[in-house]
CSV table of C-alpha atoms in Angstrom, one decimal:
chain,number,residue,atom,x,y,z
J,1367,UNK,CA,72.8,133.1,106.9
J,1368,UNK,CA,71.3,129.5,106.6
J,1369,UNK,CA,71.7,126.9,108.4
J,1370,UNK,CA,74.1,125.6,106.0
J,1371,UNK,CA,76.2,128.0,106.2
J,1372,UNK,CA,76.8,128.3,109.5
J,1373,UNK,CA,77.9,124.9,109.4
J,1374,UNK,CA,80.3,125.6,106.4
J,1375,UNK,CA,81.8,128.2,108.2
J,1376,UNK,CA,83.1,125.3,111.0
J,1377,UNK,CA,85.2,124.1,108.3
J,1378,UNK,CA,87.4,127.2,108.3
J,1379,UNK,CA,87.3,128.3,112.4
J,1380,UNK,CA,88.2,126.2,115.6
J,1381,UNK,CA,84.6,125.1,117.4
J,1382,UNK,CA,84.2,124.5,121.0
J,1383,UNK,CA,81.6,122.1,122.3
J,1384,UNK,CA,78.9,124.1,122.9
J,1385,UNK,CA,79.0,125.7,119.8
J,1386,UNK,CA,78.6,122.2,117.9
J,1387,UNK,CA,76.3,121.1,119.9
J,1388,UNK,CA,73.9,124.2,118.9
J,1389,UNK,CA,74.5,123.3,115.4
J,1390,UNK,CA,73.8,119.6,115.5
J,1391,UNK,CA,70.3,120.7,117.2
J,1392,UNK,CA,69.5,123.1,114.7
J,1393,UNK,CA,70.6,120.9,111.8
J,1394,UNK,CA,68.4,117.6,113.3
J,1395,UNK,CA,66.0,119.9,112.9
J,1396,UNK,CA,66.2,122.3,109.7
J,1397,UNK,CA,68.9,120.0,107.7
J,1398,UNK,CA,69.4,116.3,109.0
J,1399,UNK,CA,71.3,115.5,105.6
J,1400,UNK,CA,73.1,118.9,104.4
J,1401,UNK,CA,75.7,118.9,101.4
J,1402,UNK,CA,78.7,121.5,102.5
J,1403,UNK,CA,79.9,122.6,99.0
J,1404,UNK,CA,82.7,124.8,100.6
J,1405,UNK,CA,84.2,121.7,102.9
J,1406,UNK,CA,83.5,119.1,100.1
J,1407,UNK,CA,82.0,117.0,102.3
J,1408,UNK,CA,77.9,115.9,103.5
J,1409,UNK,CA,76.8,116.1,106.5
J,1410,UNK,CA,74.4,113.2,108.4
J,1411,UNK,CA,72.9,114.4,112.2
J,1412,UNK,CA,70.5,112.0,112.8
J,1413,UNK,CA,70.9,108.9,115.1
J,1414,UNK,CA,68.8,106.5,112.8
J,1415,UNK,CA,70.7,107.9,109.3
J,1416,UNK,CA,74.4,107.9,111.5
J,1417,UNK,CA,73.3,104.1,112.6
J,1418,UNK,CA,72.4,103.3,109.0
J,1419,UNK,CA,75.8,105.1,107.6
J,1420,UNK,CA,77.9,102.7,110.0
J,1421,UNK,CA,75.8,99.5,109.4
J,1422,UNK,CA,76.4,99.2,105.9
J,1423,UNK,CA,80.2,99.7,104.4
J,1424,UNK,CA,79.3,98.4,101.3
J,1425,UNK,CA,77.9,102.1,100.5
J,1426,UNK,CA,79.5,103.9,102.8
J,1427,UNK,CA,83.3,102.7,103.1
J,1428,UNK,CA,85.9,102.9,105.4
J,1429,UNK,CA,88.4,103.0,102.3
J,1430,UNK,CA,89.8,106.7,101.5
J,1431,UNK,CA,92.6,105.3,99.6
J,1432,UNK,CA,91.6,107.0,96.5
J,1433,UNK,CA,91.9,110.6,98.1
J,1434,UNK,CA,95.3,110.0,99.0
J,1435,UNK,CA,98.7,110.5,97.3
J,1436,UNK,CA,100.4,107.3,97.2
J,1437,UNK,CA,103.0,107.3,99.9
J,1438,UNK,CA,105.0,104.1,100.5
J,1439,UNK,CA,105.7,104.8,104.3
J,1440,UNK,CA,101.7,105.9,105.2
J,1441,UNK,CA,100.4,103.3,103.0
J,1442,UNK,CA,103.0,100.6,105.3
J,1443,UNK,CA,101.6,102.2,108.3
J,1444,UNK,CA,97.8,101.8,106.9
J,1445,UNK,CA,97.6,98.8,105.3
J,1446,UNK,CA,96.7,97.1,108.6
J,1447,UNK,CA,94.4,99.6,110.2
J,1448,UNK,CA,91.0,98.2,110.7
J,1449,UNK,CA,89.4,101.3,110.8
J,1450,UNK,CA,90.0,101.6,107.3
J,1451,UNK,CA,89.5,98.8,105.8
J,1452,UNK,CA,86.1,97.3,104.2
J,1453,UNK,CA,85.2,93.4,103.8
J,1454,UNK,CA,86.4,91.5,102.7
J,1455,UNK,CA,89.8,92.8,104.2
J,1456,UNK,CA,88.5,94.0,107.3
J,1457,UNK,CA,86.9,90.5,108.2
J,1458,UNK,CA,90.3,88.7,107.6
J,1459,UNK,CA,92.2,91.4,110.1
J,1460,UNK,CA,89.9,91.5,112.7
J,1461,UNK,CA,89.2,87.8,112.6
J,1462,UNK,CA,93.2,87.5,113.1
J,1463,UNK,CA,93.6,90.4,115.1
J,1464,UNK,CA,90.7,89.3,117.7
J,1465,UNK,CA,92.5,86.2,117.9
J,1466,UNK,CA,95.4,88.0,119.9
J,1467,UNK,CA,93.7,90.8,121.2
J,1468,UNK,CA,91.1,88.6,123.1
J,1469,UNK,CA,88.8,90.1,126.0
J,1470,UNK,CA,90.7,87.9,128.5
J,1471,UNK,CA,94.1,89.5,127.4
J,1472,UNK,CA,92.4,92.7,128.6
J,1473,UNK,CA,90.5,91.2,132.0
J,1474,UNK,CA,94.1,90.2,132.9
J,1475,UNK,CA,95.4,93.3,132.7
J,1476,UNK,CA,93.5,95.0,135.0
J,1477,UNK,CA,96.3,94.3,138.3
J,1478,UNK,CA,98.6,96.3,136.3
J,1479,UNK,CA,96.8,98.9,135.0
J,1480,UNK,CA,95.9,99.5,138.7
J,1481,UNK,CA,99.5,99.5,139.3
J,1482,UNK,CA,100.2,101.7,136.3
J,1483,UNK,CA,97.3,104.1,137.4
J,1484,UNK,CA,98.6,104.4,141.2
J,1485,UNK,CA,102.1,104.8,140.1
J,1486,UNK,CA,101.6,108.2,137.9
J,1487,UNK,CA,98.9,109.5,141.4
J,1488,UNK,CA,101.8,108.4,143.9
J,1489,UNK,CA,103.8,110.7,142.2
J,1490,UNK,CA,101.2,113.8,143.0
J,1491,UNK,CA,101.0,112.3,146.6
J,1492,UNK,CA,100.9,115.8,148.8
J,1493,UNK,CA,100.0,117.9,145.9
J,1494,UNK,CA,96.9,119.7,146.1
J,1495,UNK,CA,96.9,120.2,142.2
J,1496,UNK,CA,97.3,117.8,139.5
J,1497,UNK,CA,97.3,118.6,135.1
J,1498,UNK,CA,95.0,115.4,134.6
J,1499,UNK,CA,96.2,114.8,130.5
J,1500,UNK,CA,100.4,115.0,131.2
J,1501,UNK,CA,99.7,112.9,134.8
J,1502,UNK,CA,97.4,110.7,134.0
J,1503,UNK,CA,94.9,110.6,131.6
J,1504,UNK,CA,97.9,110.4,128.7
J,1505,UNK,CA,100.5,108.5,130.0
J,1506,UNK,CA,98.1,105.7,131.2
J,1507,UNK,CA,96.8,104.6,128.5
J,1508,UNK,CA,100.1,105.1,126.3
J,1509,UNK,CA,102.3,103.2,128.8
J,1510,UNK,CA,99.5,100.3,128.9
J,1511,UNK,CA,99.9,99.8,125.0
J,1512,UNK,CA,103.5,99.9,125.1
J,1513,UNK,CA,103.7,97.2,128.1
J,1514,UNK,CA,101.1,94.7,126.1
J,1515,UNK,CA,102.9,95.2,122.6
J,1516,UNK,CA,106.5,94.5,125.1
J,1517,UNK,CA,107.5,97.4,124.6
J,1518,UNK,CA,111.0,98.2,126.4
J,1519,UNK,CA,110.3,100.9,129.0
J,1520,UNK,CA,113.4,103.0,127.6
J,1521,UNK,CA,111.8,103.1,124.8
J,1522,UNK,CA,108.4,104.7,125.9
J,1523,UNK,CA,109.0,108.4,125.7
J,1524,UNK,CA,109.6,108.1,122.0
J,1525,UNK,CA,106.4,105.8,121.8
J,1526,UNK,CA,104.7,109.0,123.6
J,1527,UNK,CA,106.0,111.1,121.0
J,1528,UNK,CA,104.8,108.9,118.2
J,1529,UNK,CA,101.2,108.6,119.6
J,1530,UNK,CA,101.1,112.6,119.8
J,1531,UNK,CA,102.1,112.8,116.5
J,1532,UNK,CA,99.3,111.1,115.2
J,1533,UNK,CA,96.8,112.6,116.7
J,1534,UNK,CA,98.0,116.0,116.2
J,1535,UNK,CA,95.2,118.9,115.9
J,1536,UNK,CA,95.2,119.2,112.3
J,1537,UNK,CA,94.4,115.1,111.6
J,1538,UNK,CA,91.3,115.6,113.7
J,1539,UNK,CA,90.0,118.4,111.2
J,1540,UNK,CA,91.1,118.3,108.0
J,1541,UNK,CA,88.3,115.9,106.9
J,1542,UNK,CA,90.0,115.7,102.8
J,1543,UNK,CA,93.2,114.2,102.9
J,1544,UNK,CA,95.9,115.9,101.3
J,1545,UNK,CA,99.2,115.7,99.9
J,1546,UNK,CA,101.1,118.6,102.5
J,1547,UNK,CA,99.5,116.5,105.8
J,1548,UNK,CA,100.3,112.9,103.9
J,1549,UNK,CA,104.2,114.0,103.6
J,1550,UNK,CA,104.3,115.2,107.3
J,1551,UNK,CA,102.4,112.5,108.6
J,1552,UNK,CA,105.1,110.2,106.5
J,1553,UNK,CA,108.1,111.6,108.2
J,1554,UNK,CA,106.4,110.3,111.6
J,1555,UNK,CA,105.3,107.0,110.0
J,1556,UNK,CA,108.4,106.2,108.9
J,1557,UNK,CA,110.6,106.4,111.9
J,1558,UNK,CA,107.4,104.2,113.9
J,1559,UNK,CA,107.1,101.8,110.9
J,1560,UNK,CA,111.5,100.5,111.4
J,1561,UNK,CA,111.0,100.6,115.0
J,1562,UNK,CA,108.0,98.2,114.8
J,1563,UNK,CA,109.7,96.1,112.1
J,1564,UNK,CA,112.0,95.6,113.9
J,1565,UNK,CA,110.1,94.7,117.0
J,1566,UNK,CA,107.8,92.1,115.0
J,1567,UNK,CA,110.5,90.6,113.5
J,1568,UNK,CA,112.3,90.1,116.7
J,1569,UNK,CA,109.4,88.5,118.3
J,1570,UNK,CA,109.0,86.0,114.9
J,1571,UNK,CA,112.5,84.3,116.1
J,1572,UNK,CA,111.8,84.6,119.6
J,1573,UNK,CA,108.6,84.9,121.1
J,1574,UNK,CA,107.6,86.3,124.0
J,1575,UNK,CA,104.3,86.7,126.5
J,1576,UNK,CA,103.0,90.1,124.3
J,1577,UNK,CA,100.5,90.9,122.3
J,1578,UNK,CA,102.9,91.3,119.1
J,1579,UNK,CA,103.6,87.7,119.8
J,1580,UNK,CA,100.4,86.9,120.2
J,1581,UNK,CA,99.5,88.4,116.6
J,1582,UNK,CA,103.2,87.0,115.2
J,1583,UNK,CA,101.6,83.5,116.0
J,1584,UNK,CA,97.6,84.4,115.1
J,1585,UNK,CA,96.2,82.0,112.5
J,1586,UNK,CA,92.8,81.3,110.9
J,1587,UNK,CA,91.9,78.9,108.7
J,1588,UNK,CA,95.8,78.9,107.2
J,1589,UNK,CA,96.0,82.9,107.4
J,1590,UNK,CA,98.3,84.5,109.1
J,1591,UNK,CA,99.1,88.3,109.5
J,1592,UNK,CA,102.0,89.9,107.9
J,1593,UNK,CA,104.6,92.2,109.1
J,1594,UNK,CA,103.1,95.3,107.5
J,1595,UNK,CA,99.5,94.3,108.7
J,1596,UNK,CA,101.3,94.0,112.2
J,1597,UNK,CA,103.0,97.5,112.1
J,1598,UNK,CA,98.9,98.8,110.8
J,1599,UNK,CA,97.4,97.4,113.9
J,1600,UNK,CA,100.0,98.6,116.6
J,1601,UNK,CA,99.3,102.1,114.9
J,1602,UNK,CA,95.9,102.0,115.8
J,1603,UNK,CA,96.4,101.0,119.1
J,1604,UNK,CA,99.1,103.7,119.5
J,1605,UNK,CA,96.5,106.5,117.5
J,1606,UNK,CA,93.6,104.9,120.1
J,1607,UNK,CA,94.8,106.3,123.1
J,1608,UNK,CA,93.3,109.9,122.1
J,1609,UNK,CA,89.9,109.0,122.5
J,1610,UNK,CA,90.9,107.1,126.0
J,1611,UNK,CA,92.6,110.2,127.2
J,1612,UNK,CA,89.7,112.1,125.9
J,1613,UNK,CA,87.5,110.2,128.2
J,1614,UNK,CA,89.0,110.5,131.4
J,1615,UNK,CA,88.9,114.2,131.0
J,1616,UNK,CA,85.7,114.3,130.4
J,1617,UNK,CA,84.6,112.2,132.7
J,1618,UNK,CA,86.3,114.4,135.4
J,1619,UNK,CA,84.6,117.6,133.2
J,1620,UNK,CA,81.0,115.8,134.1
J,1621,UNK,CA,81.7,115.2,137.6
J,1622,UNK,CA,83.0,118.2,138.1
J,1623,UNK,CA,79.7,119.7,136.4
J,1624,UNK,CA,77.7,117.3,138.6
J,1625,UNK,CA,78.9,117.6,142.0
J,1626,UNK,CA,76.4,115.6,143.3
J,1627,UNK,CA,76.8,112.2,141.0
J,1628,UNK,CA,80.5,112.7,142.0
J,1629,UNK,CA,79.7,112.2,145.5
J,1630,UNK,CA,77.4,109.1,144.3
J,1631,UNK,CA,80.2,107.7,143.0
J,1632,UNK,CA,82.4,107.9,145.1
J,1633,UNK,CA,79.3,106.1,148.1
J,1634,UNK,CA,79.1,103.6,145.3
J,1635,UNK,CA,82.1,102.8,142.6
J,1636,UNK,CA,79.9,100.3,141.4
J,1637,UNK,CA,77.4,102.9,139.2
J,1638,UNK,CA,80.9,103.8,137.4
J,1639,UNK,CA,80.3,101.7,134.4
J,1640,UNK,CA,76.8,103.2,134.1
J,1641,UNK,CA,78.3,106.9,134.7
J,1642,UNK,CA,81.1,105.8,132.0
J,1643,UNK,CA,78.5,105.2,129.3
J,1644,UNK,CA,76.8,108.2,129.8
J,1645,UNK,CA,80.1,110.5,129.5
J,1646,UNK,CA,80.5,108.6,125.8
J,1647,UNK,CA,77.1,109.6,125.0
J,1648,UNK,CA,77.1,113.0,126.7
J,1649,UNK,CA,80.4,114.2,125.6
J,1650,UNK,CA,81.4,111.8,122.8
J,1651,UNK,CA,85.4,111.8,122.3
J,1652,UNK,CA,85.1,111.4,118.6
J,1653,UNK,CA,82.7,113.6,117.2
J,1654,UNK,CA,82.3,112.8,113.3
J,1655,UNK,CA,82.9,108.8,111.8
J,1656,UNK,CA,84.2,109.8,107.8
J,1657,UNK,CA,83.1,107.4,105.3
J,1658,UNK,CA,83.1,107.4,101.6
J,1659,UNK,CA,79.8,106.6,99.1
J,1660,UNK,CA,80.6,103.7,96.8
J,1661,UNK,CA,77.7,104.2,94.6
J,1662,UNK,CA,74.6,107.0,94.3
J,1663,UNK,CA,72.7,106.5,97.7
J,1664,UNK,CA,69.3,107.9,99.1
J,1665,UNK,CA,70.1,109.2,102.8
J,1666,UNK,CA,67.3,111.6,104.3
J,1667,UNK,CA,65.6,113.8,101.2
J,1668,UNK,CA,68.9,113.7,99.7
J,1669,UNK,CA,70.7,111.9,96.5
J,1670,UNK,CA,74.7,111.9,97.8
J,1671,UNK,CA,76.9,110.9,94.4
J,1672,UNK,CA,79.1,107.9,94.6
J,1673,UNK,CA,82.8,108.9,95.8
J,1674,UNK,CA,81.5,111.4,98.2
J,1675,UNK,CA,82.8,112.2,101.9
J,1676,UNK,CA,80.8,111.7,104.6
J,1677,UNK,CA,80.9,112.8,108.2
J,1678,UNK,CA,78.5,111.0,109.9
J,1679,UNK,CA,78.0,113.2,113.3
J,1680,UNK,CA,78.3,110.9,116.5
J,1681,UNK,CA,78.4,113.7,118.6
J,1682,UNK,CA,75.1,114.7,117.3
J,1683,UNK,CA,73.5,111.4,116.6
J,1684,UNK,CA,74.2,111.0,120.7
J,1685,UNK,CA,72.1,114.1,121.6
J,1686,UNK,CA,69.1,113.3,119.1
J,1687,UNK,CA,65.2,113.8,120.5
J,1688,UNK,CA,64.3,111.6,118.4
J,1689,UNK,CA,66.2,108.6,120.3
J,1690,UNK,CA,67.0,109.9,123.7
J,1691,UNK,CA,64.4,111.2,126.0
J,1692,UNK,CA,66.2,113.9,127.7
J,1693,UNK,CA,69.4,114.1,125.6
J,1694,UNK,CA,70.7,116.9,127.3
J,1695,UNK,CA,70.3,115.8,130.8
J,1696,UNK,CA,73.2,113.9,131.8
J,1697,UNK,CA,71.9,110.9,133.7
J,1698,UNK,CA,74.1,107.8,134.9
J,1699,UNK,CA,71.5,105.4,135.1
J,1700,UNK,CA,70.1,106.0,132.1
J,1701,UNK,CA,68.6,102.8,130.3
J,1702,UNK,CA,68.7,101.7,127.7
J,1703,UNK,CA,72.0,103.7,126.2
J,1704,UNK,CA,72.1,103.0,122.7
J,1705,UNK,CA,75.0,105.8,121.7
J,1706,UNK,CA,77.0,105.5,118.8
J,1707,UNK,CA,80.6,106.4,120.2
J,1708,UNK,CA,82.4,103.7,120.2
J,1709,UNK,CA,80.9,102.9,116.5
J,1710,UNK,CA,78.6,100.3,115.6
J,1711,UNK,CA,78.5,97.1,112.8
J,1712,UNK,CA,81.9,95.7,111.4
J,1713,UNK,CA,84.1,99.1,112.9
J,1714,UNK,CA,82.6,99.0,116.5
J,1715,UNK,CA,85.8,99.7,118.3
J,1716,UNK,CA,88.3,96.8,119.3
J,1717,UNK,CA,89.9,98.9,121.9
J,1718,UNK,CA,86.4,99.6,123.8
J,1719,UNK,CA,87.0,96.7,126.6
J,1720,UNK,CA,90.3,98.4,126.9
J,1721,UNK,CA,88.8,102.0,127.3
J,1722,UNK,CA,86.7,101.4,129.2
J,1723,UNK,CA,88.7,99.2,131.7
J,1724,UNK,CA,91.3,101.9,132.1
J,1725,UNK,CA,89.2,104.7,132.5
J,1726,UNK,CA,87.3,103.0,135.3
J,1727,UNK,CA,90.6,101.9,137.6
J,1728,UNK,CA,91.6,105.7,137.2
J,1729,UNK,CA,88.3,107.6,138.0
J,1730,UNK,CA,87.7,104.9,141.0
J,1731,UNK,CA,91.6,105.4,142.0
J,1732,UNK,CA,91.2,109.5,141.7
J,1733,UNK,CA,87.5,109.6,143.9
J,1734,UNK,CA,88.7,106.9,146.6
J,1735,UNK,CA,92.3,109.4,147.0
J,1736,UNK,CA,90.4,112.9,147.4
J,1737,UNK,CA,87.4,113.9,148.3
J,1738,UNK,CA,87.5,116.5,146.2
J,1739,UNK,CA,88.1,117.5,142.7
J,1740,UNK,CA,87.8,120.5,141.2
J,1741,UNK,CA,88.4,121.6,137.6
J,1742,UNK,CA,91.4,124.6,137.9
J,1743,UNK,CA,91.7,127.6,135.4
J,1744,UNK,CA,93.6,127.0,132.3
J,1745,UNK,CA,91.5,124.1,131.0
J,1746,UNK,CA,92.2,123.7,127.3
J,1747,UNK,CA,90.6,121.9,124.9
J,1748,UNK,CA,90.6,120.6,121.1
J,1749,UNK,CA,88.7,121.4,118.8
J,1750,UNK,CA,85.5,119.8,118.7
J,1751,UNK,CA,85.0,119.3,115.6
J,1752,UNK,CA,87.1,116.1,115.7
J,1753,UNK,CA,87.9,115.6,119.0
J,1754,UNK,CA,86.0,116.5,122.1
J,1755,UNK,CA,87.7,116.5,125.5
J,1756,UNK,CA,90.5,118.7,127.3
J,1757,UNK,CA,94.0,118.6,125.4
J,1758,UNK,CA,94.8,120.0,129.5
J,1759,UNK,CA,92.7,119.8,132.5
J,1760,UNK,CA,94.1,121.6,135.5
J,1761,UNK,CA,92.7,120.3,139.0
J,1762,UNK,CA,92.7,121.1,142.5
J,1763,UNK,CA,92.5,118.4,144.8
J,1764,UNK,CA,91.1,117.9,148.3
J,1765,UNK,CA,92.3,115.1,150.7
J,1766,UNK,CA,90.4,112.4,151.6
């Protein structure tokens, strides 16, 4: 069996990390550019190809509206989504959008999210066990996006459900859109698309401190943003919080590999940023970046056709010899740390401040509360072919 093949065969199969990790090294190696007939889809490994891929969305787009069935509540729900968008579209959005969503709207909320954060641990206080997605790692990052959009806190749970929806298992890894996941990914769409209508539309005649007021009011150069380009962005906010969650587990996975940088940490929370960048690198949340070819491209030794998908391996790119010394040794002070897992170009993530910001408060707020943290049995985890991190993290805790 070639190389290829054993990669083809990921299509049909769950993976766990270690077993895509193996196959990204032997593919850097043997086939950095592979064409997987049965999955319909090429495959780039490389960090330098991957870097290339994301640099330039005039060949490689962002656009997979052609693959999908016309739908009118997904393409309401799309039609402001940054992430998949190309110029000159994508400029006009993010222009608008980063003039709400600015990186002092996020510095300030860094009081509440260390209320938010102590909240959800108060609520273990005693415990010597804690699930880390359903206590923390989830409802942290989904309660901050509903509080900067105003959300009402009734209204939360259902904002929960939403955000699980769209991340469900089978988005992560059915790389070819189809019309069976379009229609159920519509029913959820649709119910999120009146409530946010609504919401917007509210704000329009009377606005209030949040970000949807913030976008509701968001002009450039006589632009403004529309209702359904409103709805797109608060859906990728909401979607966003997978990769966040992701994060926090597997910083907590690291540390719990690492004893010793755990204990470094917790002497100095300043090396947290550091230790933060090397846990996107080491265990990237989002393992493959899709794009489609616009035109007949050279990439590696191979000639991919125009209208082509593309999963351009972040996960792998992260671990490449060819740009990390060490890749597999996990090292927080490692300098420079140019990984690919937040993006990079036109689609380097918006949220990243965000991320970031959260997952810092919690991991400080978790090591300053115990002085011990141990990963439990039951861990479970998604599949690693689109999303790598626990899905449940069981922990047992030690007092500080």
């Amino acid at each position: 069996m070639t190389a290829t093949e054993r990669g083809t065969r990921l299509a049909d199969q769950s993976a766990d990390a270690a077993t895509m990790l193996a196959w990204f090294r032997r593919m850097r190696e043997s086939e950095p550019v592979s064409h997987d007939e049965e999955a319909g889809v090429w495959h780039v490994f490389r960090h330098a190809d991957v870097e290339r891929v994301l640099a330039d969305p005039g060949t490689f787009s962002s656009d997979f509206s052609s693959f999908m069935p016309a739908q009118e509540d997904v393409d309401r729900f799309i039609k402001g989504n940054l992430l998949r968008k190309d110029p000159p579209q994508h400029r006009k959005l993010r222009t608008l959008v980063s003039k709400a969503f600015t990186p002092g709207v996020v510095a300030r909320l860094a009081p509440r999210i260390e209320v938010i954060a102590d909240e959800l641990l108060d609520a273990k206080a005693g415990a010597d066990q804690l699930e880390l997605v359903a206590d923390l790692a989830s409802p942290l990052p989904v309660t901050v996006i509903a509080e900067l959009l105003g959300i009402p806190a009734e209204d939360r749970p259902m904002f929960g459900r939403w955000a699980d929806s769209l991340v469900a298992p089978e988005s992560q890894t059915s790389f070819i859109p189809n019309e069976d996941r379009t229609k159920a990914m519509a029913v959820v769409m649709r119910e999120m698309n009146a409530y946010c209508l609504e919401h917007i539309r509210r704000r329009r005649t009377a606005p209030s401190q949040d970000l949807v007021s913030k976008l509701v009011a968001a002009e450039v150069d006589g632009q403004r943003l529309d209702d359904d380009e409103i709805i797109g962005f608060v859906g990728l906010l909401l979607a966003g919080h997978i990769t966040t969650t992701a994060l926090l587990t597997n910083v907590i996975l690291c540390l719990d590999e690492f004893p010793d940088i755990a204990a470094a940490l917790r002497a100095d929370p300043s090396a947290l940023p550091g230790a933060i960048e090397e846990v996107l690198r080491f265990r990237t949340p989002l393992a493959p970046s899709m794009r489609r070819t616009t035109r007949e491209v050279r990439v590696g030794e191979h000639t991919v056709p125009a209208g082509r998908i593309l999963l351009a391996w972040l996960a792998s790119a992260n671990r490449d010899e060819r740009q990390f010394t060490a890749p597999d040794t996990f090292d927080i002070h490692r300098a420079p740390n140019p990984h690919l897992s937040l993006g990079h170009g036109i689609h380097f993530c918006l949220g990243a401040p965000l991320a970031r910001l959260e997952v810092r408060i919690a991991v400080e707020k978790m090591l300053g509360r115990w002085s011990g943290i141990a990963v439990a049995d039951g861990v479970e985890y998604h599949d690693a072919r689109g999303i790598v991190g626990a899905k449940k993290l069981p922990l047992r805790l030690r007092w500080a």
